[in-house]
Coordinates of C-alpha atoms in Angstrom, one line a residue:
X1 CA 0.0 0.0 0.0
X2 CA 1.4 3.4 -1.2
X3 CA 1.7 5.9 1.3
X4 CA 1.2 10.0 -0.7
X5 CA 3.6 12.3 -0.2
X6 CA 1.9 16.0 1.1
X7 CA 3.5 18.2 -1.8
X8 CA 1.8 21.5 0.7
X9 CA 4.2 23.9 0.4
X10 CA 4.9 24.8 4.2
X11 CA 5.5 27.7 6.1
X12 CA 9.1 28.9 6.0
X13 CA 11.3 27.3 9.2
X14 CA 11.2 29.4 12.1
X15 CA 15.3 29.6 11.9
X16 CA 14.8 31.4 8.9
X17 CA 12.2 33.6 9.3
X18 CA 13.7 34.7 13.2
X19 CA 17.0 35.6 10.9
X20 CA 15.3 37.3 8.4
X21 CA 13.4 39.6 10.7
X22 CA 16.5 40.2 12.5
X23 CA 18.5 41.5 9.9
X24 CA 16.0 43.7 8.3
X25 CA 13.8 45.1 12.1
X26 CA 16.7 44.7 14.9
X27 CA 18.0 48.1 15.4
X28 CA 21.5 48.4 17.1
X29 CA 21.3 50.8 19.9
X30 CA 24.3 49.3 22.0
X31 CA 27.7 51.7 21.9
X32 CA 29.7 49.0 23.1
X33 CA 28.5 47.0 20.3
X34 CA 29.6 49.9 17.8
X35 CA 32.7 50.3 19.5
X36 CA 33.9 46.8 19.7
X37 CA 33.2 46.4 16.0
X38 CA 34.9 49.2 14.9
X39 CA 38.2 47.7 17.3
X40 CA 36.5 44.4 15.2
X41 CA 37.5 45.7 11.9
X42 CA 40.3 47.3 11.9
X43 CA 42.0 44.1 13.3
X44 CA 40.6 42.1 10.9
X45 CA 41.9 44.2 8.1
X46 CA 45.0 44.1 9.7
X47 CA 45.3 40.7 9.6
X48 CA 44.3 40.7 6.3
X49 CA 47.7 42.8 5.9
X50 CA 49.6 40.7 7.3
X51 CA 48.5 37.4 5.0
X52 CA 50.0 39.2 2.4
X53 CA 53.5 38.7 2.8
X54 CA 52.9 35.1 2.6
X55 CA 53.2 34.1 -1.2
X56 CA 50.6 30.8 -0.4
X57 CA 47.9 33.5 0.4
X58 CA 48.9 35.7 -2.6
X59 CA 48.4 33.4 -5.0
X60 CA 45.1 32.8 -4.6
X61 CA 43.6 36.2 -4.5
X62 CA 42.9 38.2 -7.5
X63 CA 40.5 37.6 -10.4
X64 CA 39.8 34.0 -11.7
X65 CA 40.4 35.3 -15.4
X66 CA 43.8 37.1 -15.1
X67 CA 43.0 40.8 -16.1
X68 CA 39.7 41.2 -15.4
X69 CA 39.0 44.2 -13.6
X70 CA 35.0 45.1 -12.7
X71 CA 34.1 48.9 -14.0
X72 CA 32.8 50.4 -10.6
X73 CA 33.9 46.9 -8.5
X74 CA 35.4 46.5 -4.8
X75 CA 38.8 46.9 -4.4
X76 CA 41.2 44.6 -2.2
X77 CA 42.8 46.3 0.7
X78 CA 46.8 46.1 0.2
X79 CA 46.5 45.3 -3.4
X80 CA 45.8 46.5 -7.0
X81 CA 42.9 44.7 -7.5
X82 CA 39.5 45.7 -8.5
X83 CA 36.6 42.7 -8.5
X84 CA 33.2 41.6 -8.5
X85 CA 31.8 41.4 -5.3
X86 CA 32.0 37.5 -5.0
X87 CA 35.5 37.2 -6.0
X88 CA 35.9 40.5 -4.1
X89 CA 34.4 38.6 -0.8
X90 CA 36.7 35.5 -1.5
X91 CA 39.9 37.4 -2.0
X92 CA 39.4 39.6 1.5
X93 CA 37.3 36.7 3.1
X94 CA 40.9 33.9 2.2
X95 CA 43.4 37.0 3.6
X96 CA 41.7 37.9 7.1
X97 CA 41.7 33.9 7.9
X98 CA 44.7 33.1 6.5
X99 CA 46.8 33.4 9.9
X100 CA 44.7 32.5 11.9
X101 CA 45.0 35.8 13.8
X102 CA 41.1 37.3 13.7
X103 CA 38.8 37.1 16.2
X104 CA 36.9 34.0 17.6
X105 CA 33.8 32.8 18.9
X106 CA 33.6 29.5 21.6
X107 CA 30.5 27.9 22.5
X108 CA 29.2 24.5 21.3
X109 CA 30.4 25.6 18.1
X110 CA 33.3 27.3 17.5
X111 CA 34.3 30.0 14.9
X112 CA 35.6 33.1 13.9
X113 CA 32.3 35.5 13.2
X114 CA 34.9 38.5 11.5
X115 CA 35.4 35.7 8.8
X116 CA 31.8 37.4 7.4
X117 CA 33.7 40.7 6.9
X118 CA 34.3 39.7 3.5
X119 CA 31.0 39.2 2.1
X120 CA 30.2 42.7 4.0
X121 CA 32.9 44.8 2.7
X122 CA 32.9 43.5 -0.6
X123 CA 29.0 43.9 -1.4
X124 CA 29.4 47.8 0.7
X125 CA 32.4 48.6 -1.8
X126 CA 30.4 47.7 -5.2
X127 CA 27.1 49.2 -3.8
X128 CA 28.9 52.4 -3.0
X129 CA 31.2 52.7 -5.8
X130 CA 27.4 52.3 -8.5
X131 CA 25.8 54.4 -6.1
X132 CA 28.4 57.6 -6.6
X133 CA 28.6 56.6 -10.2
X134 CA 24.6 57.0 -10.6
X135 CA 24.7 60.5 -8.5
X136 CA 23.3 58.3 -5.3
X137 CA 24.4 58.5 -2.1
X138 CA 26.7 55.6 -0.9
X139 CA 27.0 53.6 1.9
X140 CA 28.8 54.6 5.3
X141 CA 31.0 52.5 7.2
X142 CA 28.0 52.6 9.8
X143 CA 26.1 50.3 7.9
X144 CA 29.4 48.1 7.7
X145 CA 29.7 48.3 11.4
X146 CA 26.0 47.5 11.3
X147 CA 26.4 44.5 9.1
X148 CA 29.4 43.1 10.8
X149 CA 27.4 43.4 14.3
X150 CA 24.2 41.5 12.9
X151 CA 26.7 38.4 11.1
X152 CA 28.6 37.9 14.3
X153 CA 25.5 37.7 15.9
X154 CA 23.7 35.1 13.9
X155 CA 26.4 33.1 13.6
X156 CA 27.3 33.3 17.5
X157 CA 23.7 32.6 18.5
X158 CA 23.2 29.8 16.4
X159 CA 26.8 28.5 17.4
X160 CA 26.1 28.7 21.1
X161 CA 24.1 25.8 21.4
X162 CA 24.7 23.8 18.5
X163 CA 27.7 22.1 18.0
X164 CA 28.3 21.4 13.8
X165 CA 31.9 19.8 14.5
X166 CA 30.4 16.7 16.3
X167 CA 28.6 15.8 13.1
X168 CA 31.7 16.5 11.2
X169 CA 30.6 19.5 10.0
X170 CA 33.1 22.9 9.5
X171 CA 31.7 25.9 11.4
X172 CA 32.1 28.1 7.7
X173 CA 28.3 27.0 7.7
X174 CA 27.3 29.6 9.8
X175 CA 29.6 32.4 7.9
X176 CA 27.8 31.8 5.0
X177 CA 24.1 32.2 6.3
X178 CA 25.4 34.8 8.2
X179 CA 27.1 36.3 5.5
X180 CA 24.1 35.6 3.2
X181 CA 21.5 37.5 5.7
X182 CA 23.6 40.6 6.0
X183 CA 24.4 40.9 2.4
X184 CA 21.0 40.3 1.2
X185 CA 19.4 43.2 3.6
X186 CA 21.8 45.3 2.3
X187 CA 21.5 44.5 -1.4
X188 CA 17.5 45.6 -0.6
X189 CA 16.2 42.3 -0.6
X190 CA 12.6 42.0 1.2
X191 CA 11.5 39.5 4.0
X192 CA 10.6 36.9 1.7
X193 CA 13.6 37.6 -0.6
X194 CA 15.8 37.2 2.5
X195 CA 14.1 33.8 3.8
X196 CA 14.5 32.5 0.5
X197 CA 18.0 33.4 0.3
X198 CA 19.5 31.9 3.6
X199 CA 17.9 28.9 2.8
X200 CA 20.0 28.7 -0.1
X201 CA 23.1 29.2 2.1
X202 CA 21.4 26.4 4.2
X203 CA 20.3 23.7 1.3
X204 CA 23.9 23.5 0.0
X205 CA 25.9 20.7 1.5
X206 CA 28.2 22.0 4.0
X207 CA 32.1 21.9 4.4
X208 CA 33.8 18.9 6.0
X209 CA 35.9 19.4 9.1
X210 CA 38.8 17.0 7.3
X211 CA 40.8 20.1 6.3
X212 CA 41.4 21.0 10.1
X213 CA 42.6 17.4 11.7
X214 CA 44.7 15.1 11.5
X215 CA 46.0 13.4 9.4
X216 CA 44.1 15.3 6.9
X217 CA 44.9 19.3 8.4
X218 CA 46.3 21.5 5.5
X219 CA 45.6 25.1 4.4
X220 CA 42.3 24.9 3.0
X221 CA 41.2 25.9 6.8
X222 CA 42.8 29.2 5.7
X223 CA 40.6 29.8 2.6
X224 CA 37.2 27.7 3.9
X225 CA 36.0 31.2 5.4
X226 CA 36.5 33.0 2.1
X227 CA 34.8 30.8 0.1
X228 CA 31.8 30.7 2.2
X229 CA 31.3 34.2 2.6
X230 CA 32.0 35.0 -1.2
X231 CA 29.3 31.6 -1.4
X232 CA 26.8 34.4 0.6
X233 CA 27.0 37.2 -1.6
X234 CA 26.6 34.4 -5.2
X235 CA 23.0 33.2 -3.2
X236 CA 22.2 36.5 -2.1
X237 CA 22.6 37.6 -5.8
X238 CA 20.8 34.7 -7.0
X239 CA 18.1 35.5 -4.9
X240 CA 17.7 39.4 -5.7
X241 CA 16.4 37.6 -9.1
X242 CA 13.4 36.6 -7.6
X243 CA 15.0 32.6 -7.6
X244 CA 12.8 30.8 -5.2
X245 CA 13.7 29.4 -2.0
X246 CA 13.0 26.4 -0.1
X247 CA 11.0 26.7 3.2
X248 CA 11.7 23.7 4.9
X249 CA 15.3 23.6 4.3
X250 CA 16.1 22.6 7.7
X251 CA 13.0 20.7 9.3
X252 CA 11.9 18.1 6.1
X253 CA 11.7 15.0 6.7
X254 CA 14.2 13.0 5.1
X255 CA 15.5 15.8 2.9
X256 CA 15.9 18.5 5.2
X257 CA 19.0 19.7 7.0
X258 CA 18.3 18.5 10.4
X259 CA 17.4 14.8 8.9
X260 CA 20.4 14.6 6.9
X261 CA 23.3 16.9 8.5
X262 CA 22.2 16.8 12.0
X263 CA 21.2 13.8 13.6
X264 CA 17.7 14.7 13.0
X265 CA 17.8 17.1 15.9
X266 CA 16.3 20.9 15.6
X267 CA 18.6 23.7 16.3
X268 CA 18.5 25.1 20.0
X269 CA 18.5 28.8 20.7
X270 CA 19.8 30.1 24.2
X271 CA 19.2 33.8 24.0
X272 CA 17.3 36.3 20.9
X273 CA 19.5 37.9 18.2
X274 CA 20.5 41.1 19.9
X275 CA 24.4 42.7 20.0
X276 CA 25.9 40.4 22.4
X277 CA 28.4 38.5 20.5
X278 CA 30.1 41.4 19.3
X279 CA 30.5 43.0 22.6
X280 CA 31.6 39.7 24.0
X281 CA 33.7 38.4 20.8
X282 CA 37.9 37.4 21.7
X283 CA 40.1 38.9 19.8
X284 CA 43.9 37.1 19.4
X285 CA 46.1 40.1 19.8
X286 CA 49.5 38.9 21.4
X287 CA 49.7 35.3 19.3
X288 CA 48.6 34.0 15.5
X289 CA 47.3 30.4 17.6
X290 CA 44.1 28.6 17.6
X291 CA 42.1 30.7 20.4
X292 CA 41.8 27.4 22.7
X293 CA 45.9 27.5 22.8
X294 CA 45.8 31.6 23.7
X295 CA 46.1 31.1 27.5
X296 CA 48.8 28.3 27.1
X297 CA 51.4 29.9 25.1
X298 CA 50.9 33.1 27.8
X299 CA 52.1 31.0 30.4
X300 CA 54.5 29.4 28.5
X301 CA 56.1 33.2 27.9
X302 CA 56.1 33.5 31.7
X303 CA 57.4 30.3 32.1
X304 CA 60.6 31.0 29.5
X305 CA 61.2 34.3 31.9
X306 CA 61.2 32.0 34.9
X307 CA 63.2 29.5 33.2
X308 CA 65.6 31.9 31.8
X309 CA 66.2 33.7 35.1
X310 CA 67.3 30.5 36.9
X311 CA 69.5 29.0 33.8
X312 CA 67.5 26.9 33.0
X313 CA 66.6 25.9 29.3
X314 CA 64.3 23.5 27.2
X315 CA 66.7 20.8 27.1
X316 CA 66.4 20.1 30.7
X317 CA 62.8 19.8 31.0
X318 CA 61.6 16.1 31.5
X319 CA 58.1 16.9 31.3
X320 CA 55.1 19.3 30.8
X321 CA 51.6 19.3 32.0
X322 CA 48.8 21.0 30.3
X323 CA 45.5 21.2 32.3
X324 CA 43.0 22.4 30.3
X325 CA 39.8 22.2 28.8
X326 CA 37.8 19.7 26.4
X327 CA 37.6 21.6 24.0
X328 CA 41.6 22.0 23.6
X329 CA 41.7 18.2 23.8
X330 CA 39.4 17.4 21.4
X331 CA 40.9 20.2 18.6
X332 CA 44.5 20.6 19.4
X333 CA 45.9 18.2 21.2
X334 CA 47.9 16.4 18.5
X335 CA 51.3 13.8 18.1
X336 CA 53.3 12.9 15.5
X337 CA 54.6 15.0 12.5
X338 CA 53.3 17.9 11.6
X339 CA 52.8 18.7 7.8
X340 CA 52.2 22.5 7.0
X341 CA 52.1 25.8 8.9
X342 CA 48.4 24.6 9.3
X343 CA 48.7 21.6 11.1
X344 CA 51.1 23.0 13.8
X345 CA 49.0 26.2 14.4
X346 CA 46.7 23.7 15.0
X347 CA 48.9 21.7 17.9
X348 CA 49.2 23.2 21.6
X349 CA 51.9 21.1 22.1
X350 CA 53.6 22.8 19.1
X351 CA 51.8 26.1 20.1
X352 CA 53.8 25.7 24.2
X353 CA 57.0 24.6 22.5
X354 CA 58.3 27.4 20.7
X355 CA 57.5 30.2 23.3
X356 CA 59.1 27.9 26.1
X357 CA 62.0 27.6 23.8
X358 CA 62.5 30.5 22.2
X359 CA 60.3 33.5 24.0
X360 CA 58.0 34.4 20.8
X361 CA 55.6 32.7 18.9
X362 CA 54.7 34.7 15.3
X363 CA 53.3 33.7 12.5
X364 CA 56.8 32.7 10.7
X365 CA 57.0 30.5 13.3
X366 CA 54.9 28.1 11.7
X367 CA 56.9 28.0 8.3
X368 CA 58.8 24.9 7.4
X369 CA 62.0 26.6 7.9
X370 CA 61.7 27.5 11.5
X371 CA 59.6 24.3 12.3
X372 CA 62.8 22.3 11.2
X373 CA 64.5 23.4 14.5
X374 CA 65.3 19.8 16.0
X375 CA 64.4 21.1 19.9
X376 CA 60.6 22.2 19.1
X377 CA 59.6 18.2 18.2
X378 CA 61.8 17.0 21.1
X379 CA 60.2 19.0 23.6
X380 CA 56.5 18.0 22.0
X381 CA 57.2 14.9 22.8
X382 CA 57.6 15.6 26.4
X383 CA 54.3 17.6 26.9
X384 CA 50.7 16.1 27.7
X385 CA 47.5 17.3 27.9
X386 CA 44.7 16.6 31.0
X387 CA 41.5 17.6 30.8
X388 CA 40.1 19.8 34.2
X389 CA 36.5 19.4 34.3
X390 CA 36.3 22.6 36.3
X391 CA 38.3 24.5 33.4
X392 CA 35.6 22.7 30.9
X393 CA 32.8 23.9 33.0
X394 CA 34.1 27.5 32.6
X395 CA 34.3 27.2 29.2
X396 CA 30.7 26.2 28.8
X397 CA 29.5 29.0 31.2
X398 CA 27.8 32.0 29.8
X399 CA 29.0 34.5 32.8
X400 CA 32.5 32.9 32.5
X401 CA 33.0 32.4 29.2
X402 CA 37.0 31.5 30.5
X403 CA 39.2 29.3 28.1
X404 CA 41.7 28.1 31.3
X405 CA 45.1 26.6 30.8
X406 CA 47.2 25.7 33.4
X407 CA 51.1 24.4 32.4
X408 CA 53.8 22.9 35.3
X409 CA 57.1 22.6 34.1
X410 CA 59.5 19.1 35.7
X411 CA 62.7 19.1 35.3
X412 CA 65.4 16.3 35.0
X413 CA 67.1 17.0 37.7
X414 CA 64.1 16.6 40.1
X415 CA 63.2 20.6 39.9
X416 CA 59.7 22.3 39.0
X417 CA 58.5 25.3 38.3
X418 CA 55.5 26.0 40.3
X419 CA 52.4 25.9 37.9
X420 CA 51.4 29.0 36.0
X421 CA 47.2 29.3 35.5
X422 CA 45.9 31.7 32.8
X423 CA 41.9 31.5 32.9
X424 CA 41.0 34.8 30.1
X425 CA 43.3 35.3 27.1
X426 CA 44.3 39.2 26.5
X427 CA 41.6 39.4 24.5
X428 CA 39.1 38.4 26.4
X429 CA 36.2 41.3 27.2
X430 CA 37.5 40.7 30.7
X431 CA 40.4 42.0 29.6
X432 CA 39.4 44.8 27.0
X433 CA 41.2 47.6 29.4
X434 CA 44.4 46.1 29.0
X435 CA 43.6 44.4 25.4
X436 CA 42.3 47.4 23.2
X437 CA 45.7 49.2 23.5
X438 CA 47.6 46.2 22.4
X439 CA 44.9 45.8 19.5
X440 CA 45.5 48.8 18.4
X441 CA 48.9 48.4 18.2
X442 CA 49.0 45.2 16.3
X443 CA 47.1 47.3 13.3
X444 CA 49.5 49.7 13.1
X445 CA 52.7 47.0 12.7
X446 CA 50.1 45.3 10.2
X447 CA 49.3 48.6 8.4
X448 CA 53.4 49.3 8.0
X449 CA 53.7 45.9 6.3
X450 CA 52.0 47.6 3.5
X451 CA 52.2 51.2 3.4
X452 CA 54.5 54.1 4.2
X453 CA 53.9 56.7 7.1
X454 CA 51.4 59.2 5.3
X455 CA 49.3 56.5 3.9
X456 CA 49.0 55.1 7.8
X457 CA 48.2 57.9 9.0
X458 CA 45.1 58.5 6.6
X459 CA 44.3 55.4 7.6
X460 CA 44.8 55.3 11.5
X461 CA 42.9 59.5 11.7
X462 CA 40.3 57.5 10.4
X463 CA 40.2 54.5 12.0
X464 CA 40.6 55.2 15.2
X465 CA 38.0 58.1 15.6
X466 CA 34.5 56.1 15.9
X467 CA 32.1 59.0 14.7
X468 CA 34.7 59.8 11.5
X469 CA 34.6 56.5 10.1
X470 CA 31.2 55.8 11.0
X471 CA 30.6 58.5 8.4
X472 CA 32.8 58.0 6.0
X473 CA 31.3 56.7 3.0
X474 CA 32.6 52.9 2.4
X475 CA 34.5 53.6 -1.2
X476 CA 36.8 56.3 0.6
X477 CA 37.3 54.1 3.8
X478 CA 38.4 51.0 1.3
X479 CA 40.2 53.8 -1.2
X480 CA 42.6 54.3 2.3
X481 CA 43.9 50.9 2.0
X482 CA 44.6 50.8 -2.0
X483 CA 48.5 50.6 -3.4

């Protein structure tokens, strides 16, 4: 007996219709919000900067038919280039990951929400630039601001309850419906235009974690986030056409995302959309390291002072202990060789190593050259990791937030250094006081990567006066950063 298929067309999915609504109704009335996205930006640029002196991010940015350049397109901050705004979003999307040095979100799912700058800047750029070039207004950095504060958002709240790595799944899911949302408010989509839109972003099939573990880790994890957020801006294009959208993307039965991506289990929500990701977002400012290795390699700095000032050096450690959190264990707590700059930025015991050795961890640190020093794999081998259920707890808890390591250092001879706890990274909001200045610092070594002094300046007057960017339109901010 045949049982019939309903072919109803149902209701769009809650998910989507709470995003849409969001993104085109939520109005942004927190300062600290505005503030903290602003610091948000110009770090993320920065790092942006920085990827560019590394000739395996260079070579993938640029236009996908050499020589094309888009009449009235976005530009690429540090570079000649002139795009559409998907490649556009790709190229700037691939360079602010590329280090692994912007910001980070840690919940159940874990992420890096400034990865949707991207699709924002990209599709703000080309809008403004046709909008001058039709006698319109264009847009201000405001609505960037805006745009950035709405993606980390979305892609926080969804991320705080739901965990997409334990079904294998990479977290660049959530840039690209976040990513798609923004974009699409701000290409003038309506409500129904929007819906239908992130559940495009929702209906493709979704990244595999294999490029971020072992034995698989390699540098794709640098360019997933680009791709996903340039992926926002081709859907939301598609669609501005008036391309339909599919309604039950995530609750069909059989065919939906939850049935086939997710265990069959609906998404879990623990607070509205509002402005409280950005304000509590962690940036990395001191080290380019996987954000659950941030509080490890600052007491491995204190412990290469200590260890200095009683003669001591790594070659007469006999053993290192790590107390820290599940989540470190279950992302970073690797043995054996390491393959690429991406596999050991994505190693705590590598990540410990080459402070306690050397006093510095940088992004050339990672590079094959400097990785070839005999004492960093020696002095792996000699480190563990324990999981502190307290630490994990911490983690987990919304008033905390904490991402705790503890390290003790043994010595052959019988000796220890007493342990050294670190509970909030620099970046932390507990730590925005002593973090912002240090933030603002690491842009201006990014920004004289690139340019010389007057162009810095023009840059820094800018960005680091809130109300003058905020209405600056977006061409002229983006014109700053063009050689």
């Amino acid at each position: 007996m045949s049982t019939h298929i309903s072919n109803v067309r149902p209701d769009p999915d809650q998910v989507l219709v709470d995003i849409a609504d969001y993104v085109l109704n939520y109005e942004i009335k927190s300062e600290l919000a505005y503030e903290t996205a602003r610091n948000c930006l110009i770090d993320t640029l920065g790092c942006g900067l920085e990827a560019l002196e590394y000739p395996a991010c260079r070579k993938l940015l640029g236009p996908i038919v050499p020589g094309t350049v888009v009449p009235n397109g976005a530009k690429v901050p540090g570079t000649q280039f002139q795009l559409d705004p998907v490649q556009a979003a790709f190229n700037i999307g691939a360079m602010i990951r590329w280090l692994d040095f912007n910001d980070t979100w840690l919940a159940a799912e874990w992420g890096h929400p400034s990865d949707n700058l991207g699709g924002i800047l990209a599709t703000a750029d080309w809008l403004s630039r046709n909008a001058v070039a039709a006698g319109k207004p264009p847009l201000t950095m405001r609505q960037v601001l805006t745009g950035m504060i709405k993606a980390h958002e979305i892609q926080g709240c969804i991320a705080l309850e739901n965990s997409f790595n334990r079904v294998g799944l990479d977290h660049v899911v959530l840039v690209k419906v976040a990513s798609t949302a923004v974009v699409a408010e701000m290409l003038g989509l309506n409500r129904d235009e929007i819906i239908n839109a992130v559940s495009l972003a929702w209906v493709d099939g979704q990244s595999l974690r294999t490029y971020r573990h072992a034995p698989n880790a390699g540098s794709r994890k640098s360019w997933a986030a680009g791709d996903a957020t340039s992926r926002a801006v081709r859907l939301a294009l598609i669609a501005r056409t008036g391309e339909m959208g599919y309604p039950s993307v995530l609750s069909a039965k059989t065919w939906g995302f939850y049935d086939v991506s997710f265990k069959g289990q609906p998404f879990k929500f623990q607070r509205p959309y509002g402005s409280y990701v950005m304000e509590n977002v962690l940036f990395k400012i001191s080290f380019p390291a996987e954000f659950h290795s941030q509080t490890a390699v600052e007491c491995a700095m204190q412990l290469h002072q200590q260890m200095a000032a009683q003669g001591k050096r790594a070659e007469d450690i006999r053993k290192i202990t790590i107390r820290t959190h599940e989540a470190c264990i279950r992302i970073i707590d690797k043995k054996g060789p390491l393959n690429n700059p991406a596999d050991r930025d994505h190693c705590i015991q590598y990540m410990v190593a080459v402070p306690l050795i050397f006093g510095h961890l940088t992004a050339s640190d990672y590079e094959d050259d400097f990785a070839r020093d005999p004492r960093i794999d020696a002095l792996r081998d000699k480190i563990e990791c324990v999981e502190d259920p307290a630490f994990t707890r911490d983690y987990h808890d919304p008033d905390k937030r904490s991402i705790a390591n503890a390290l003790t250092v043994e010595f052959a001879d019988g000796s220890r250094l007493g342990e050294v706890v670190c509970e909030y990274p620099i970046g932390h909001k507990r730590r925005r006081e002593e973090g912002i200045p240090l933030l603002e610092a690491k842009f201006r070594t990014n920004l004289a990567r690139q340019f010389p002094a007057r162009q810095q300046n023009r840059i820094l007057d800018v960005s680091l006066d809130q109300r003058r960017l905020e209405a600056m339109p977006v061409h002229e901010y983006v014109d700053l950063y063009v050689i």
